PDB file of C-alpha atoms in Angstrom:
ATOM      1  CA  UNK F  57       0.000   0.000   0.000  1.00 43.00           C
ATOM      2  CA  UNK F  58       1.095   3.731  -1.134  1.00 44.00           C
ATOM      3  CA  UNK F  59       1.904   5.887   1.893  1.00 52.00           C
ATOM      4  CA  UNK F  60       0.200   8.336   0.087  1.00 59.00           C
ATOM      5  CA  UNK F  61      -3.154   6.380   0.667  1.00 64.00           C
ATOM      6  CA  UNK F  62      -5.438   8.913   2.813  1.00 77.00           C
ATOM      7  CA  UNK F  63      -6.633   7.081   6.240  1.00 82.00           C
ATOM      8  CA  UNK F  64     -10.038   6.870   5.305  1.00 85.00           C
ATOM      9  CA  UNK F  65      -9.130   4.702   2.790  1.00 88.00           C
ATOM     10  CA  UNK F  66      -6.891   2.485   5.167  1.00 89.00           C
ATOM     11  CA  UNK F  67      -9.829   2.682   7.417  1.00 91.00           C
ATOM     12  CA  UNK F  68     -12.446   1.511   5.265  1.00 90.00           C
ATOM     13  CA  UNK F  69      -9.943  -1.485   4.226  1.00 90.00           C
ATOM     14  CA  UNK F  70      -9.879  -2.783   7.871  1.00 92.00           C
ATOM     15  CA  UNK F  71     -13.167  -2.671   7.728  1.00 91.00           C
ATOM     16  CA  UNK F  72     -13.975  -4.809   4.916  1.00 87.00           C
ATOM     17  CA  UNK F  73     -11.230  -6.815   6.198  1.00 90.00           C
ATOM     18  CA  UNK F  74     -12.809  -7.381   9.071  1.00 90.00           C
ATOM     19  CA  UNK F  75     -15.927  -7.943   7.667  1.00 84.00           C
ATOM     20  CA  UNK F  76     -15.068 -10.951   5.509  1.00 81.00           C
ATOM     21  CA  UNK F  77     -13.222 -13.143   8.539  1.00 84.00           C
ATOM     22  CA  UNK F  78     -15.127 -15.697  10.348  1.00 79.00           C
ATOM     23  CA  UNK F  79     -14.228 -14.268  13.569  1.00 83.00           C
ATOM     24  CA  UNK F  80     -11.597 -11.564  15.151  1.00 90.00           C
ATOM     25  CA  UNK F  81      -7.914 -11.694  13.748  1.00 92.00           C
ATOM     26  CA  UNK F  82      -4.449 -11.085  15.076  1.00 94.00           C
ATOM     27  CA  UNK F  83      -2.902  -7.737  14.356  1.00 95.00           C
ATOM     28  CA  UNK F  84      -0.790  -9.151  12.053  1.00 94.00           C
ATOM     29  CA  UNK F  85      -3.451 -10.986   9.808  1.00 93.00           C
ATOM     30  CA  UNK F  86      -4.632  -7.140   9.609  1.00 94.00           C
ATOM     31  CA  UNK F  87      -1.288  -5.529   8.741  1.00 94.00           C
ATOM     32  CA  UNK F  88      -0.521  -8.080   6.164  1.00 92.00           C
ATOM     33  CA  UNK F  89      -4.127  -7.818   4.206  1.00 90.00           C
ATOM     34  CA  UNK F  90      -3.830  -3.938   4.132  1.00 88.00           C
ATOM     35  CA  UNK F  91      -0.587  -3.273   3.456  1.00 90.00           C
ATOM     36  CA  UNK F  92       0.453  -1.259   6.571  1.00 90.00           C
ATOM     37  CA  UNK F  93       3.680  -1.427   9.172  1.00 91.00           C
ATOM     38  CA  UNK F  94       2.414  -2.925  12.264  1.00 91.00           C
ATOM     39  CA  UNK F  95       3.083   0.446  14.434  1.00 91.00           C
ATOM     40  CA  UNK F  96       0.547   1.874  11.894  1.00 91.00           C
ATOM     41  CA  UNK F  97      -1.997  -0.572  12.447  1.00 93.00           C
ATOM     42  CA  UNK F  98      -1.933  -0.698  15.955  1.00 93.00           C
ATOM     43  CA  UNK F  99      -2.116   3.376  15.963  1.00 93.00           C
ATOM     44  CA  UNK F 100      -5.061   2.803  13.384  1.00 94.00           C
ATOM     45  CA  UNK F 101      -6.363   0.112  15.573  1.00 94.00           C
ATOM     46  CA  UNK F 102      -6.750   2.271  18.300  1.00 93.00           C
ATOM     47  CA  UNK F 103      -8.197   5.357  16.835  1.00 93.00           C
ATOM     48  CA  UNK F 104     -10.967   2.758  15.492  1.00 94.00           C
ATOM     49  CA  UNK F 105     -11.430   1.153  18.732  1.00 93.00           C
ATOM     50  CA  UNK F 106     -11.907   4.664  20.268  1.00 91.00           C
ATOM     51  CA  UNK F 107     -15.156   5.223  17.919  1.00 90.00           C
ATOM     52  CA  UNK F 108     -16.449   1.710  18.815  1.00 90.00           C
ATOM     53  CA  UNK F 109     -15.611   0.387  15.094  1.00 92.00           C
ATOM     54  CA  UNK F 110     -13.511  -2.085  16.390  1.00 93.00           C
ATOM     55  CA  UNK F 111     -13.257  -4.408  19.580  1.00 92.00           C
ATOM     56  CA  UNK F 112      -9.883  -5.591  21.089  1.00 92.00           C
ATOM     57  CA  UNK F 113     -10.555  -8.774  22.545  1.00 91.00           C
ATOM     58  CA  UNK F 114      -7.131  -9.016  24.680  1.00 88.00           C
ATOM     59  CA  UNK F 115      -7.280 -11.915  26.464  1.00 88.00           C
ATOM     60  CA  UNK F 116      -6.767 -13.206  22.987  1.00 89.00           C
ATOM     61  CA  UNK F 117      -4.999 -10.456  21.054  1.00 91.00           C
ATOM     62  CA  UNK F 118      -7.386 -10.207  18.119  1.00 93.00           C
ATOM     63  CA  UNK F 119      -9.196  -8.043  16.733  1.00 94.00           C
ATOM     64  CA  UNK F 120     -13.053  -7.928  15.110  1.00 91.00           C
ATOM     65  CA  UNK F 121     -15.869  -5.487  14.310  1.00 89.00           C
ATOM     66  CA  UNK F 122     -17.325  -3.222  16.741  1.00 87.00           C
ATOM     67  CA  UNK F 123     -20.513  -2.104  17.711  1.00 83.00           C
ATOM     68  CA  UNK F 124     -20.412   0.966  15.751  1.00 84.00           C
ATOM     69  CA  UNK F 125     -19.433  -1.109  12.654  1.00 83.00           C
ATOM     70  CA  UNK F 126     -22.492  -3.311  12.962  1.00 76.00           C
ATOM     71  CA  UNK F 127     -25.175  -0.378  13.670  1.00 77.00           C
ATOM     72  CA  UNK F 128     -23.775   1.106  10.386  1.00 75.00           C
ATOM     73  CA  UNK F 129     -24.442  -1.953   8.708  1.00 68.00           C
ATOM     74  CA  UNK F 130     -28.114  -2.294  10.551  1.00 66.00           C
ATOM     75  CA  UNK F 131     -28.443   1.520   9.188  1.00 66.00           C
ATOM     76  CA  UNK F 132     -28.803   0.184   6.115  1.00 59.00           C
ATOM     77  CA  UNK F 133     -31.548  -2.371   6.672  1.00 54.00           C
ATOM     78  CA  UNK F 134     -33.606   0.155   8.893  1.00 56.00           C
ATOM     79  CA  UNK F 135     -34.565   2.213   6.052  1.00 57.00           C
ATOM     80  CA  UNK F 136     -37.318   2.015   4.183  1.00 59.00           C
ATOM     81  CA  UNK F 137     -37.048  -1.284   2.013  1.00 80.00           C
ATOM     82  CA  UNK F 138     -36.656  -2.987   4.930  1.00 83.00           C
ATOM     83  CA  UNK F 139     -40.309  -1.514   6.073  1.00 86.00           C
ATOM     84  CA  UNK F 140     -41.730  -2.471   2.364  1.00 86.00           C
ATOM     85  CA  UNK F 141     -40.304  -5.834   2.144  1.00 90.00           C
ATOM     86  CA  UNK F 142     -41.569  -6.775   6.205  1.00 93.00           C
ATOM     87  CA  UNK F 143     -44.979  -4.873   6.277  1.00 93.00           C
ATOM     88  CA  UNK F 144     -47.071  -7.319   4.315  1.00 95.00           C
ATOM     89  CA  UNK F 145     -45.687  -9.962   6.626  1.00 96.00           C
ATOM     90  CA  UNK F 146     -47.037  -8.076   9.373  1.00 96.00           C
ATOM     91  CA  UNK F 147     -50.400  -7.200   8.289  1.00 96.00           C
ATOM     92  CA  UNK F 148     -50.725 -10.998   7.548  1.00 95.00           C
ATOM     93  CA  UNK F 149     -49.515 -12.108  10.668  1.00 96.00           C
ATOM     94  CA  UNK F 150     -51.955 -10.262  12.467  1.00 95.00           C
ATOM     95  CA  UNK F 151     -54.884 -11.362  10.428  1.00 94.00           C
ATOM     96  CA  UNK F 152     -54.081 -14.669  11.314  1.00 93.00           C
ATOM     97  CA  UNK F 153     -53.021 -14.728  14.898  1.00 93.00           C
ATOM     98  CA  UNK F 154     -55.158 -11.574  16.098  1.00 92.00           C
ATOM     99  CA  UNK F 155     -53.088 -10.073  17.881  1.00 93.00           C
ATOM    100  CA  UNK F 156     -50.275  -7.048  17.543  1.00 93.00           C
ATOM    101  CA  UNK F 157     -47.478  -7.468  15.638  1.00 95.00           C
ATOM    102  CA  UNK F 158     -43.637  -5.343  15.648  1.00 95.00           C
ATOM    103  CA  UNK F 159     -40.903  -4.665  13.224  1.00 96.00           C
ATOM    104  CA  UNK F 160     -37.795  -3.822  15.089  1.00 95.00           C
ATOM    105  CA  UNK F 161     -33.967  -3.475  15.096  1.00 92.00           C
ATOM    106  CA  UNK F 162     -30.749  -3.509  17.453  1.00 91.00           C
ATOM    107  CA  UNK F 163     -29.538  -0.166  18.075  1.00 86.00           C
ATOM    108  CA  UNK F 164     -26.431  -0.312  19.995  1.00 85.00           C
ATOM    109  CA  UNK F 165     -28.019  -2.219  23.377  1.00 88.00           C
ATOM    110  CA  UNK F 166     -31.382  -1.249  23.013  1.00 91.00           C
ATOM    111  CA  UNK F 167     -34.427  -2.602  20.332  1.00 92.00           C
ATOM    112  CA  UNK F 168     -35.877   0.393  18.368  1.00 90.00           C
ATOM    113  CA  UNK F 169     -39.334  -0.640  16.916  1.00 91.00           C
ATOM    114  CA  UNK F 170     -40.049   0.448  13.162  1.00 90.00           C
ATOM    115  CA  UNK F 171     -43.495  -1.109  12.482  1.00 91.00           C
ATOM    116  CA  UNK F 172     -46.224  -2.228  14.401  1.00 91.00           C
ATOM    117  CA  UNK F 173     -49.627  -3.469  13.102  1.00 93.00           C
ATOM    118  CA  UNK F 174     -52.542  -4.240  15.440  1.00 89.00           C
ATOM    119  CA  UNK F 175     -56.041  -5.932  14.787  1.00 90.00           C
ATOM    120  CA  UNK F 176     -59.068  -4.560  14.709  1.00 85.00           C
ATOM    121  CA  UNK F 177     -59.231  -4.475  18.806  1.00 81.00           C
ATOM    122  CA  UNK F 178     -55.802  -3.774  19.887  1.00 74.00           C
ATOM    123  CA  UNK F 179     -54.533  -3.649  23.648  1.00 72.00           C
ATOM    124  CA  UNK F 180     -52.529  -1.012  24.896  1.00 69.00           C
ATOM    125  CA  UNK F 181     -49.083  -1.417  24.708  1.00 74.00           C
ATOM    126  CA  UNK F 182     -45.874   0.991  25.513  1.00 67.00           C
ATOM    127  CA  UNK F 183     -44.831  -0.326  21.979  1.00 73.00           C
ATOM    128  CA  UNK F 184     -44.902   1.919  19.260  1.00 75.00           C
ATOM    129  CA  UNK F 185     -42.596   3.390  16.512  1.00 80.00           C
ATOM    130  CA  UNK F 186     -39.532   4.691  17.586  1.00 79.00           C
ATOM    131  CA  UNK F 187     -39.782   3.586  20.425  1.00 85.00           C
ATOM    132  CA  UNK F 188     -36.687   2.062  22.357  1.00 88.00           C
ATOM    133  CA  UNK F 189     -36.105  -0.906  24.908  1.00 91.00           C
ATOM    134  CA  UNK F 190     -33.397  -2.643  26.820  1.00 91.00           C
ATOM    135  CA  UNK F 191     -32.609  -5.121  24.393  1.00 93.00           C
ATOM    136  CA  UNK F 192     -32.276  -7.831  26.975  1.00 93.00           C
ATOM    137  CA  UNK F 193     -35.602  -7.486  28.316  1.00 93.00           C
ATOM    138  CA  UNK F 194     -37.492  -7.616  24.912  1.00 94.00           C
ATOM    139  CA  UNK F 195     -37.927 -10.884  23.101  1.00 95.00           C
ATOM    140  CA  UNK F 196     -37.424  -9.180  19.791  1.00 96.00           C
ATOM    141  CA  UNK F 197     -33.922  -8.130  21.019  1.00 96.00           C
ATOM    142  CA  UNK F 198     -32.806 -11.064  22.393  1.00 96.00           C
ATOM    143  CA  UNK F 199     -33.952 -12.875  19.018  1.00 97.00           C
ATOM    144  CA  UNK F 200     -31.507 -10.700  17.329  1.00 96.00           C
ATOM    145  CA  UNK F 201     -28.397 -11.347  20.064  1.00 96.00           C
ATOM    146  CA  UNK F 202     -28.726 -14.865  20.281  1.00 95.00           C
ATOM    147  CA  UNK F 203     -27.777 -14.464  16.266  1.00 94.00           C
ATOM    148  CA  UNK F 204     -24.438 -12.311  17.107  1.00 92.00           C
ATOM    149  CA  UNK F 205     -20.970 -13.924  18.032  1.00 90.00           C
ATOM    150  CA  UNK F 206     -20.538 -13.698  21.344  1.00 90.00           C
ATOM    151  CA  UNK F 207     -17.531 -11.260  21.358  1.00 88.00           C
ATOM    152  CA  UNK F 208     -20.015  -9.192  19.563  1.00 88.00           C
ATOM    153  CA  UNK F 209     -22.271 -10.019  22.648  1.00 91.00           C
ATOM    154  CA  UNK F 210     -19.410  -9.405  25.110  1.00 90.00           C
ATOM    155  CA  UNK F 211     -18.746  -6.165  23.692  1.00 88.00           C
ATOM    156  CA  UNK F 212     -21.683  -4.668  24.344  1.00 88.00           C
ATOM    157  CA  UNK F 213     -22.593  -5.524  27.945  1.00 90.00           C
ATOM    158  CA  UNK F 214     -19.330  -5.907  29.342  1.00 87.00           C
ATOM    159  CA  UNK F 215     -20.472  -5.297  32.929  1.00 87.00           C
ATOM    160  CA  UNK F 216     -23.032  -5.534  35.403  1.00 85.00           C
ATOM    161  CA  UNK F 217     -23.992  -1.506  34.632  1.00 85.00           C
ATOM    162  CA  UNK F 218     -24.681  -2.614  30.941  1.00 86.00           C
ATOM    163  CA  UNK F 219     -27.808  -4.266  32.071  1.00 89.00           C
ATOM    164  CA  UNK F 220     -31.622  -2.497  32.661  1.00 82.00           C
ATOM    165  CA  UNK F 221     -34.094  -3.912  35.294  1.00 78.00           C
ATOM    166  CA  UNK F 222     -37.872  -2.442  34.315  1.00 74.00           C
ATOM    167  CA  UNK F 223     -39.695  -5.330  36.520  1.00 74.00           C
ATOM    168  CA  UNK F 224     -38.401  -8.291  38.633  1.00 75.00           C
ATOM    169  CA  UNK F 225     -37.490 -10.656  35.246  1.00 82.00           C
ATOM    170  CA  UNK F 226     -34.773 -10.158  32.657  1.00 82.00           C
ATOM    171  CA  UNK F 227     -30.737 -11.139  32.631  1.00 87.00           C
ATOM    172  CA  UNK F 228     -28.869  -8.845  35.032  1.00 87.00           C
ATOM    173  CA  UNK F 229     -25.264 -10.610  34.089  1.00 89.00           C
ATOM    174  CA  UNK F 230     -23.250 -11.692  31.161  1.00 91.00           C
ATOM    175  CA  UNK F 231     -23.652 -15.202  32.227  1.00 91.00           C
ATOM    176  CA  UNK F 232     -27.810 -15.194  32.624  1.00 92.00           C
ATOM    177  CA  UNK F 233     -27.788 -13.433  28.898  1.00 93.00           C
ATOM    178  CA  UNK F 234     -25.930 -16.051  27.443  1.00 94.00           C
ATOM    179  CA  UNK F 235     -27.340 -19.081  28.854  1.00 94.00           C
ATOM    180  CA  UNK F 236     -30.901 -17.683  28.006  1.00 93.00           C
ATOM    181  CA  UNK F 237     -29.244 -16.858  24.481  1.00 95.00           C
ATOM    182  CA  UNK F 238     -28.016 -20.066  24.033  1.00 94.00           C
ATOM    183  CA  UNK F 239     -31.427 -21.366  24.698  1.00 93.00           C
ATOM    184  CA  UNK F 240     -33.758 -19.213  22.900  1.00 93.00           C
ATOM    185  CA  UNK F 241     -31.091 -19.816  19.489  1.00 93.00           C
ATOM    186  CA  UNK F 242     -31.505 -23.464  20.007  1.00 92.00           C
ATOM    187  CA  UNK F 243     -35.796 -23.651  20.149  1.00 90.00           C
ATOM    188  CA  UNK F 244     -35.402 -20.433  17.243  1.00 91.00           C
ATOM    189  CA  UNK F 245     -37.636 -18.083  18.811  1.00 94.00           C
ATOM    190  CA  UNK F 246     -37.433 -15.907  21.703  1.00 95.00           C
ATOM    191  CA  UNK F 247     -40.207 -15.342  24.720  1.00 93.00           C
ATOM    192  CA  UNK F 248     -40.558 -12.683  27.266  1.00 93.00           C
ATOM    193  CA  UNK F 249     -43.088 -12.625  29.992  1.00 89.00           C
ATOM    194  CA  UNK F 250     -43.845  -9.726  31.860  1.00 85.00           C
ATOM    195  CA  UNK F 251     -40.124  -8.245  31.908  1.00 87.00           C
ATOM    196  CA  UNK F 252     -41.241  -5.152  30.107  1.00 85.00           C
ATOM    197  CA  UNK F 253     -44.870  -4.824  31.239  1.00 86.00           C
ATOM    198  CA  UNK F 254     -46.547  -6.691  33.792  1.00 88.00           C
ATOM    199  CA  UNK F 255     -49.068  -9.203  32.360  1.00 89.00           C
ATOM    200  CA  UNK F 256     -47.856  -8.879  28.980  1.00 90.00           C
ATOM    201  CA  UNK F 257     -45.287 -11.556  27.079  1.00 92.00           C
ATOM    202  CA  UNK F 258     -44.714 -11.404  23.347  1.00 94.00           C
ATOM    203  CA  UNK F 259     -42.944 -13.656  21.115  1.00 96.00           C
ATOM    204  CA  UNK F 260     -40.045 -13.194  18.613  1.00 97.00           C
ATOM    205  CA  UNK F 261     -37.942 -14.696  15.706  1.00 97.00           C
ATOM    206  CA  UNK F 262     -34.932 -12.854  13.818  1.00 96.00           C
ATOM    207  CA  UNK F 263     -34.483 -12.285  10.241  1.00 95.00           C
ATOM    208  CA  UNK F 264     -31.029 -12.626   8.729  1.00 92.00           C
ATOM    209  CA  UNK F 265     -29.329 -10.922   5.994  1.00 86.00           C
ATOM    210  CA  UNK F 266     -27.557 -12.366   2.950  1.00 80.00           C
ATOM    211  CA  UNK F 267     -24.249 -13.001   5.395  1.00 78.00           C
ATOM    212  CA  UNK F 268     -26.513 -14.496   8.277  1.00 84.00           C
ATOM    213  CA  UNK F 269     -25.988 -11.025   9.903  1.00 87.00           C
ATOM    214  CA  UNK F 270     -29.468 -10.560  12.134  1.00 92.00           C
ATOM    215  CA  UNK F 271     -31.134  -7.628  10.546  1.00 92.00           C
ATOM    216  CA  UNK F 272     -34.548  -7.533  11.847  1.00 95.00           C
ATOM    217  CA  UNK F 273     -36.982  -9.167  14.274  1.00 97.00           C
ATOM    218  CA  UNK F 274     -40.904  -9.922  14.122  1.00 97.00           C
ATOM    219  CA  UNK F 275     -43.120 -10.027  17.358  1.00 96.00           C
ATOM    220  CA  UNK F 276     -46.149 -10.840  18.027  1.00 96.00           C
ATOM    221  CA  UNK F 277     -47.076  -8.775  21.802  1.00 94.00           C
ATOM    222  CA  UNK F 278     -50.278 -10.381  24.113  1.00 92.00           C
ATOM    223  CA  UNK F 279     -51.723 -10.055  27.600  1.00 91.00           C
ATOM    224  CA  UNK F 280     -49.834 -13.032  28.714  1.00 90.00           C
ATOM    225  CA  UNK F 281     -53.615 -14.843  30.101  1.00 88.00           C
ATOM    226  CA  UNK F 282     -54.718 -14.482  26.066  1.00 87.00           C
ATOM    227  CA  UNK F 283     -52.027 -16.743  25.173  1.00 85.00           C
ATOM    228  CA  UNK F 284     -50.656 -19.750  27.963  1.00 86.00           C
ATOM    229  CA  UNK F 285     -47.454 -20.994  27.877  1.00 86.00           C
ATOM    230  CA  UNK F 286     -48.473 -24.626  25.920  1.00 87.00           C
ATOM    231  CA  UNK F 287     -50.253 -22.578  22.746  1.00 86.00           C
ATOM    232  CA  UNK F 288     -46.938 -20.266  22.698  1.00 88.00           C
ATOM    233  CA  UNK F 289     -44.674 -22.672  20.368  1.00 89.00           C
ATOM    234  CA  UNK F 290     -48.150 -22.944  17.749  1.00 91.00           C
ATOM    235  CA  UNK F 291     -48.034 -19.077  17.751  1.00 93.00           C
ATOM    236  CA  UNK F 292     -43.793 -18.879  17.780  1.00 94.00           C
ATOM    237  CA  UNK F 293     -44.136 -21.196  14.583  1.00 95.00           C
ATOM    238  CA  UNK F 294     -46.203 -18.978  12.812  1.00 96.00           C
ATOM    239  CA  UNK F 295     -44.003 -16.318  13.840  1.00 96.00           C
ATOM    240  CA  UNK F 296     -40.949 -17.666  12.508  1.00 96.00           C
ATOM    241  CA  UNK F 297     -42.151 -18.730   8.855  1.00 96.00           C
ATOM    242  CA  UNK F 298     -43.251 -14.664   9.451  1.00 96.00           C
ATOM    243  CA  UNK F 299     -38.998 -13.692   9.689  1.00 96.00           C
ATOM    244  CA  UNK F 300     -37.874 -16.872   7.227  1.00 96.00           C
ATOM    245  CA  UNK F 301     -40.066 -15.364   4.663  1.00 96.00           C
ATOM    246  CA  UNK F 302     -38.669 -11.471   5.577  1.00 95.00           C
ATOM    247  CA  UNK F 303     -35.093 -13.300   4.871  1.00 95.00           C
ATOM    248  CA  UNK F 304     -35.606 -14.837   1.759  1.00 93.00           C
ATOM    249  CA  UNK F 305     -37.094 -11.263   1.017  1.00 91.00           C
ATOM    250  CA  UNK F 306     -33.705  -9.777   2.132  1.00 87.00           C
ATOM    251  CA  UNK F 307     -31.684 -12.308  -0.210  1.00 83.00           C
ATOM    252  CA  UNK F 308     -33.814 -10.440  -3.015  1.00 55.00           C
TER     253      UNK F 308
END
């Protein structure tokens, strides 16, 4: 690489470095691929890390995308052929299951909701668009973490602080996020009860992009006494042919 290659440009080649691995990299798997001394990297590196493009994982001195790297990405998704291609799927989903349905999307740690559709009798709900939650309390965004690595996970609730209590329910630690993670990936949808609003639960399922990248999730939001626990995987089903339809959508 020229030295007379501005930064950006060395930036943005990190970046889609970064992009294509599997998983973080050594500094010296990023050096090498960009064309850069390794005191240039690591001061590039750093500068990155600073604006939350990049995460230094040191326990294993790599290096992989930050959170500000993904919500770029997401940035993309969240505008408005993302609302085109899911709304249909919405307003269907509702007819069907009669009860309110949500669009939404990881912002940093917290779920922003872009659609909502609700039957002809809707309950009142704290949901609406634009709206933002703790993303560990909603099922929507834990839908969408369980389908993150787990540095990615890591990085953005490295401590106990990172975490929002709104009733008595919900993951307070790393360790309680991941193990409910782990579980809600496995059955492929998520379910919250009450850990937003008392006597409501909804149910979620994520969408993923053309790189398996979570890009959106679609919930369906009850009083928790409309729908008991043994009808919830009938209604999750329905829910998730909802989001594999919104991904084959996203594949074009």
């Amino acid at each position: 690489m020229s030295g007379n290659v501005p930064a950006s440009t060395r930036t943005l080649r990190v970046l889609t470095f970064l992009a294509t691995q599997p998983g973080p990299v050594p500094m010296e798997r990023i050096a090498s691929a960009v064309g850069l001394p390794r005191s240039s990297t690591y001061h590039l590196l750093r500068a990155m890390i600073d604006e939350g493009f990049v995460t230094h994982l040191p326990e294993e001195k790599r290096y992989g995308l930050g959170v500000a790297a993904f919500e770029i990405g997401s940035a993309y998704l969240r505008h408005d052929p993302l609302e085109r291609l899911a709304r249909p799927l919405l307003v269907q989903l509702v007819h069907e299951v009669g009860q309110t349905a949500h669009l939404g999307v990881l912002h940093g740690r917290e779920l922003v909701y872009l659609l909502k559709e609700q039957p002809p009798r809707p309950v009142t709900l704290v949901t609406d668009v634009g709206v933002r939650l703790p993303a560990t309390l909603t099922a929507s965004g834990r839908a969408l973490l369980a389908e993150l690595p787990p540095a990615q996970v890591r990085a953005l609730f490295p401590t106990p602080e990172s975490f929002v209590r709104r009733t008595d329910h919900g993951p307070q630690t790393l360790t309680q996020l991941r193990r409910l993670l782990a579980d809600e990936k496995r059955q492929g949808f998520a379910v919250e009860d009450s850990f937003i609003t008392p006597g409501m639960a909804s149910v979620a399922s994520a969408a993923v992009d053309h790189a398996g990248h979570p890009a959106a999730a679609i919930s369906v939001t009850f009083r928790t006494d409309a729908v008991p626990p043994p009808d919830r995987p009938h209604l999750a089903h329905r829910i998730r042919q909802a989001a594999t339809a919104l991904t084959r959508r996203l594949h074009g």
